[in-house]
Amino acid sequence: MTPSTEHELRPATPADYDAIAAVLNDWWGRPVLPSLPRLFLDHFHRTSLIAEGVTGMSGFLIGFMSPSEPDEAYIHFVGVSPEARAGGLARTMYEHFFDIARHHDRHVVKAITAPVNTASQAFHRRLGFTVSDPVPDYNGPGTSLVTFARAL
């Protein structure tokens, strides 16, 4: 179990996708499943994490080492069950991912979010990420996103 929580972290496996897909929209309160296709668990499970509590999966972090930017790691999606929020689980998963990135000689971790996700922006600031203003057309015409970067 992690020191600050009652959750055990383990590497993800491709088989975890169905459990994540089953709760993702409920945990977000809106449809977000299309943002996390199965390919992320098929191809990046070794650098992704599952948090398990006494009642099952309580969180996940999907991240990978950039194959194009040798200094960078990227966190694509993080989720914590509503019952496990505010207990430090997200921070614990991020810190574990930072250790994975350091092990792979990465010096920067990046991520993105929607401009409306102010809770995510505040969380990333607390973890020491720089948070950009919304970047117009980041994901194509009319899709602005906020970028995060943290030196390790």
PDB file of C-alpha atoms in Angstrom:
ATOM      1  CA  MET A   1       0.000   0.000   0.000  1.00  0.00           C
ATOM      2  CA  THR A   2       1.173   3.541  -0.646  1.00  0.00           C
ATOM      3  CA  PRO A   3       2.235   5.397   2.509  1.00  0.00           C
ATOM      4  CA  SER A   4      -0.318   8.213   2.304  1.00  0.00           C
ATOM      5  CA  THR A   5      -3.317   6.202   1.134  1.00  0.00           C
ATOM      6  CA  GLU A   6      -5.006   2.840   1.323  1.00  0.00           C
ATOM      7  CA  HIS A   7      -4.254   2.132  -2.328  1.00  0.00           C
ATOM      8  CA  GLU A   8      -1.752  -0.184  -3.931  1.00  0.00           C
ATOM      9  CA  LEU A   9      -0.097   0.933  -7.165  1.00  0.00           C
ATOM     10  CA  ARG A  10       0.783  -1.572  -9.845  1.00  0.00           C
ATOM     11  CA  PRO A  11       1.724  -1.400 -13.519  1.00  0.00           C
ATOM     12  CA  ALA A  12      -1.262  -1.392 -15.836  1.00  0.00           C
ATOM     13  CA  THR A  13      -1.963  -4.247 -18.246  1.00  0.00           C
ATOM     14  CA  PRO A  14      -3.932  -4.262 -21.497  1.00  0.00           C
ATOM     15  CA  ALA A  15      -6.665  -6.187 -19.642  1.00  0.00           C
ATOM     16  CA  ASP A  16      -7.280  -3.123 -17.428  1.00  0.00           C
ATOM     17  CA  TYR A  17      -8.856  -1.220 -20.307  1.00  0.00           C
ATOM     18  CA  ASP A  18     -12.342  -2.656 -19.846  1.00  0.00           C
ATOM     19  CA  ALA A  19     -12.432  -1.719 -16.145  1.00  0.00           C
ATOM     20  CA  ILE A  20     -11.282   1.819 -16.942  1.00  0.00           C
ATOM     21  CA  ALA A  21     -13.772   2.172 -19.805  1.00  0.00           C
ATOM     22  CA  ALA A  22     -16.597   1.002 -17.533  1.00  0.00           C
ATOM     23  CA  VAL A  23     -16.098   3.888 -15.050  1.00  0.00           C
ATOM     24  CA  LEU A  24     -14.499   6.669 -17.063  1.00  0.00           C
ATOM     25  CA  ASN A  25     -17.572   8.666 -18.069  1.00  0.00           C
ATOM     26  CA  ASP A  26     -19.111   8.320 -14.584  1.00  0.00           C
ATOM     27  CA  TRP A  27     -15.902   9.494 -12.900  1.00  0.00           C
ATOM     28  CA  TRP A  28     -15.809  12.560 -15.183  1.00  0.00           C
ATOM     29  CA  GLY A  29     -19.514  13.243 -15.209  1.00  0.00           C
ATOM     30  CA  ARG A  30     -19.405  13.668 -18.983  1.00  0.00           C
ATOM     31  CA  PRO A  31     -18.487  11.549 -22.015  1.00  0.00           C
ATOM     32  CA  VAL A  32     -14.693  11.358 -22.234  1.00  0.00           C
ATOM     33  CA  LEU A  33     -14.106   7.724 -23.217  1.00  0.00           C
ATOM     34  CA  PRO A  34     -13.255   8.637 -26.850  1.00  0.00           C
ATOM     35  CA  SER A  35     -10.186  10.451 -25.457  1.00  0.00           C
ATOM     36  CA  LEU A  36      -8.790   7.169 -24.141  1.00  0.00           C
ATOM     37  CA  PRO A  37      -8.793   4.520 -26.872  1.00  0.00           C
ATOM     38  CA  ARG A  38      -7.703   0.971 -26.047  1.00  0.00           C
ATOM     39  CA  LEU A  39      -4.404   1.503 -27.894  1.00  0.00           C
ATOM     40  CA  PHE A  40      -3.018   3.394 -24.892  1.00  0.00           C
ATOM     41  CA  LEU A  41      -3.282   0.296 -22.692  1.00  0.00           C
ATOM     42  CA  ASP A  42      -2.148  -1.995 -25.501  1.00  0.00           C
ATOM     43  CA  HIS A  43       1.008   0.007 -26.216  1.00  0.00           C
ATOM     44  CA  PHE A  44       1.831   2.006 -23.059  1.00  0.00           C
ATOM     45  CA  HIS A  45       0.790  -0.240 -20.167  1.00  0.00           C
ATOM     46  CA  ARG A  46       4.341  -0.706 -18.868  1.00  0.00           C
ATOM     47  CA  THR A  47       4.593   2.988 -17.979  1.00  0.00           C
ATOM     48  CA  SER A  48       0.972   3.360 -16.867  1.00  0.00           C
ATOM     49  CA  LEU A  49      -0.398   2.725 -13.390  1.00  0.00           C
ATOM     50  CA  ILE A  50      -3.455   1.258 -11.703  1.00  0.00           C
ATOM     51  CA  ALA A  51      -4.344   2.115  -8.093  1.00  0.00           C
ATOM     52  CA  GLU A  52      -6.335  -0.526  -6.272  1.00  0.00           C
ATOM     53  CA  GLY A  53      -8.156  -0.053  -2.997  1.00  0.00           C
ATOM     54  CA  VAL A  54     -10.218  -2.398  -0.885  1.00  0.00           C
ATOM     55  CA  THR A  55     -13.197  -2.087  -3.255  1.00  0.00           C
ATOM     56  CA  GLY A  56     -11.246  -2.447  -6.521  1.00  0.00           C
ATOM     57  CA  MET A  57      -9.741   0.057  -8.927  1.00  0.00           C
ATOM     58  CA  SER A  58      -9.584   3.488  -7.328  1.00  0.00           C
ATOM     59  CA  GLY A  59      -7.457   5.268  -9.900  1.00  0.00           C
ATOM     60  CA  PHE A  60      -5.284   5.049 -12.980  1.00  0.00           C
ATOM     61  CA  LEU A  61      -2.590   7.018 -14.774  1.00  0.00           C
ATOM     62  CA  ILE A  62      -1.896   6.492 -18.465  1.00  0.00           C
ATOM     63  CA  GLY A  63       1.551   7.791 -19.358  1.00  0.00           C
ATOM     64  CA  PHE A  64       4.434   7.028 -21.674  1.00  0.00           C
ATOM     65  CA  MET A  65       7.952   7.970 -22.643  1.00  0.00           C
ATOM     66  CA  SER A  66       7.869  10.058 -25.815  1.00  0.00           C
ATOM     67  CA  PRO A  67       9.328   8.072 -28.693  1.00  0.00           C
ATOM     68  CA  SER A  68      10.024  11.331 -30.584  1.00  0.00           C
ATOM     69  CA  GLU A  69      11.297  13.606 -27.809  1.00  0.00           C
ATOM     70  CA  PRO A  70      13.981  11.651 -25.903  1.00  0.00           C
ATOM     71  CA  ASP A  71      13.963  14.061 -22.942  1.00  0.00           C
ATOM     72  CA  GLU A  72      10.184  13.972 -22.415  1.00  0.00           C
ATOM     73  CA  ALA A  73       7.526  11.819 -20.798  1.00  0.00           C
ATOM     74  CA  TYR A  74       3.828  12.434 -21.265  1.00  0.00           C
ATOM     75  CA  ILE A  75       0.798  11.866 -19.053  1.00  0.00           C
ATOM     76  CA  HIS A  76      -2.219  11.299 -21.277  1.00  0.00           C
ATOM     77  CA  PHE A  77      -5.041  10.577 -18.822  1.00  0.00           C
ATOM     78  CA  VAL A  78      -5.472  10.305 -15.060  1.00  0.00           C
ATOM     79  CA  GLY A  79      -8.544   9.265 -13.164  1.00  0.00           C
ATOM     80  CA  VAL A  80      -9.413   8.902  -9.481  1.00  0.00           C
ATOM     81  CA  SER A  81     -12.727   7.505  -8.315  1.00  0.00           C
ATOM     82  CA  PRO A  82     -14.948  10.087  -6.604  1.00  0.00           C
ATOM     83  CA  GLU A  83     -14.706   8.111  -3.345  1.00  0.00           C
ATOM     84  CA  ALA A  84     -10.888   8.251  -3.375  1.00  0.00           C
ATOM     85  CA  ARG A  85     -10.464  11.948  -4.177  1.00  0.00           C
ATOM     86  CA  ALA A  86      -8.789  14.468  -1.876  1.00  0.00           C
ATOM     87  CA  GLY A  87      -6.694  11.765  -0.226  1.00  0.00           C
ATOM     88  CA  GLY A  88      -3.469  12.287  -2.159  1.00  0.00           C
ATOM     89  CA  LEU A  89      -3.888   9.399  -4.594  1.00  0.00           C
ATOM     90  CA  ALA A  90      -3.478  11.490  -7.752  1.00  0.00           C
ATOM     91  CA  ARG A  91      -0.324  13.086  -6.335  1.00  0.00           C
ATOM     92  CA  THR A  92       1.022   9.643  -5.399  1.00  0.00           C
ATOM     93  CA  MET A  93       0.418   8.336  -8.927  1.00  0.00           C
ATOM     94  CA  TYR A  94       2.113  11.390 -10.459  1.00  0.00           C
ATOM     95  CA  GLU A  95       5.128  11.031  -8.167  1.00  0.00           C
ATOM     96  CA  HIS A  96       5.418   7.353  -9.084  1.00  0.00           C
ATOM     97  CA  PHE A  97       5.244   8.269 -12.776  1.00  0.00           C
ATOM     98  CA  PHE A  98       7.952  10.912 -12.241  1.00  0.00           C
ATOM     99  CA  ASP A  99      10.158   8.120 -10.844  1.00  0.00           C
ATOM    100  CA  ILE A 100       9.432   5.968 -13.917  1.00  0.00           C
ATOM    101  CA  ALA A 101      10.333   8.911 -16.172  1.00  0.00           C
ATOM    102  CA  ARG A 102      13.587   9.536 -14.295  1.00  0.00           C
ATOM    103  CA  HIS A 103      14.442   5.829 -14.613  1.00  0.00           C
ATOM    104  CA  HIS A 104      14.114   6.297 -18.383  1.00  0.00           C
ATOM    105  CA  ASP A 105      16.374   9.391 -18.266  1.00  0.00           C
ATOM    106  CA  ARG A 106      13.528  11.803 -18.984  1.00  0.00           C
ATOM    107  CA  HIS A 107      13.800  15.321 -17.630  1.00  0.00           C
ATOM    108  CA  VAL A 108      10.423  16.841 -18.491  1.00  0.00           C
ATOM    109  CA  VAL A 109       6.861  15.596 -18.027  1.00  0.00           C
ATOM    110  CA  LYS A 110       4.123  17.139 -20.150  1.00  0.00           C
ATOM    111  CA  ALA A 111       0.327  16.941 -20.242  1.00  0.00           C
ATOM    112  CA  ILE A 112      -2.676  18.892 -21.557  1.00  0.00           C
ATOM    113  CA  THR A 113      -6.240  19.676 -20.509  1.00  0.00           C
ATOM    114  CA  ALA A 114      -9.281  21.586 -21.687  1.00  0.00           C
ATOM    115  CA  PRO A 115      -9.472  25.263 -20.682  1.00  0.00           C
ATOM    116  CA  VAL A 116     -12.674  24.557 -18.715  1.00  0.00           C
ATOM    117  CA  ASN A 117     -10.866  22.059 -16.486  1.00  0.00           C
ATOM    118  CA  THR A 118      -9.719  24.585 -13.898  1.00  0.00           C
ATOM    119  CA  ALA A 119      -9.432  21.893 -11.204  1.00  0.00           C
ATOM    120  CA  SER A 120      -6.808  20.106 -13.292  1.00  0.00           C
ATOM    121  CA  GLN A 121      -4.955  23.364 -13.890  1.00  0.00           C
ATOM    122  CA  ALA A 122      -4.860  24.096 -10.142  1.00  0.00           C
ATOM    123  CA  PHE A 123      -3.734  20.536  -9.357  1.00  0.00           C
ATOM    124  CA  HIS A 124      -0.886  20.708 -11.868  1.00  0.00           C
ATOM    125  CA  ARG A 125       0.243  24.078 -10.500  1.00  0.00           C
ATOM    126  CA  ARG A 126       0.393  22.561  -6.994  1.00  0.00           C
ATOM    127  CA  LEU A 127       2.617  19.788  -8.378  1.00  0.00           C
ATOM    128  CA  GLY A 128       5.044  22.320  -9.844  1.00  0.00           C
ATOM    129  CA  PHE A 129       3.939  22.259 -13.482  1.00  0.00           C
ATOM    130  CA  THR A 130       3.988  25.411 -15.549  1.00  0.00           C
ATOM    131  CA  VAL A 131       0.493  26.015 -16.913  1.00  0.00           C
ATOM    132  CA  SER A 132       0.009  27.808 -20.211  1.00  0.00           C
ATOM    133  CA  ASP A 133      -2.789  30.055 -21.288  1.00  0.00           C
ATOM    134  CA  PRO A 134      -5.172  28.270 -23.661  1.00  0.00           C
ATOM    135  CA  VAL A 135      -3.348  27.509 -26.910  1.00  0.00           C
ATOM    136  CA  PRO A 136      -5.720  28.285 -29.805  1.00  0.00           C
ATOM    137  CA  ASP A 137      -6.244  25.475 -32.309  1.00  0.00           C
ATOM    138  CA  TYR A 138      -3.895  23.174 -30.362  1.00  0.00           C
ATOM    139  CA  ASN A 139      -5.877  20.112 -31.412  1.00  0.00           C
ATOM    140  CA  GLY A 140      -7.157  21.473 -34.692  1.00  0.00           C
ATOM    141  CA  PRO A 141      -9.371  24.411 -35.637  1.00  0.00           C
ATOM    142  CA  GLY A 142     -11.527  25.574 -32.751  1.00  0.00           C
ATOM    143  CA  THR A 143      -9.945  23.269 -30.150  1.00  0.00           C
ATOM    144  CA  SER A 144      -7.903  25.216 -27.612  1.00  0.00           C
ATOM    145  CA  LEU A 145      -6.023  23.335 -24.907  1.00  0.00           C
ATOM    146  CA  VAL A 146      -3.922  24.250 -21.876  1.00  0.00           C
ATOM    147  CA  THR A 147      -0.443  22.709 -21.762  1.00  0.00           C
ATOM    148  CA  PHE A 148       1.505  21.617 -18.689  1.00  0.00           C
ATOM    149  CA  ALA A 149       5.240  21.034 -18.311  1.00  0.00           C
ATOM    150  CA  ARG A 150       7.303  20.058 -15.265  1.00  0.00           C
ATOM    151  CA  ALA A 151      11.045  19.641 -15.067  1.00  0.00           C
ATOM    152  CA  LEU A 152      12.233  16.613 -13.118  1.00  0.00           C
TER     153      LEU A 152
END
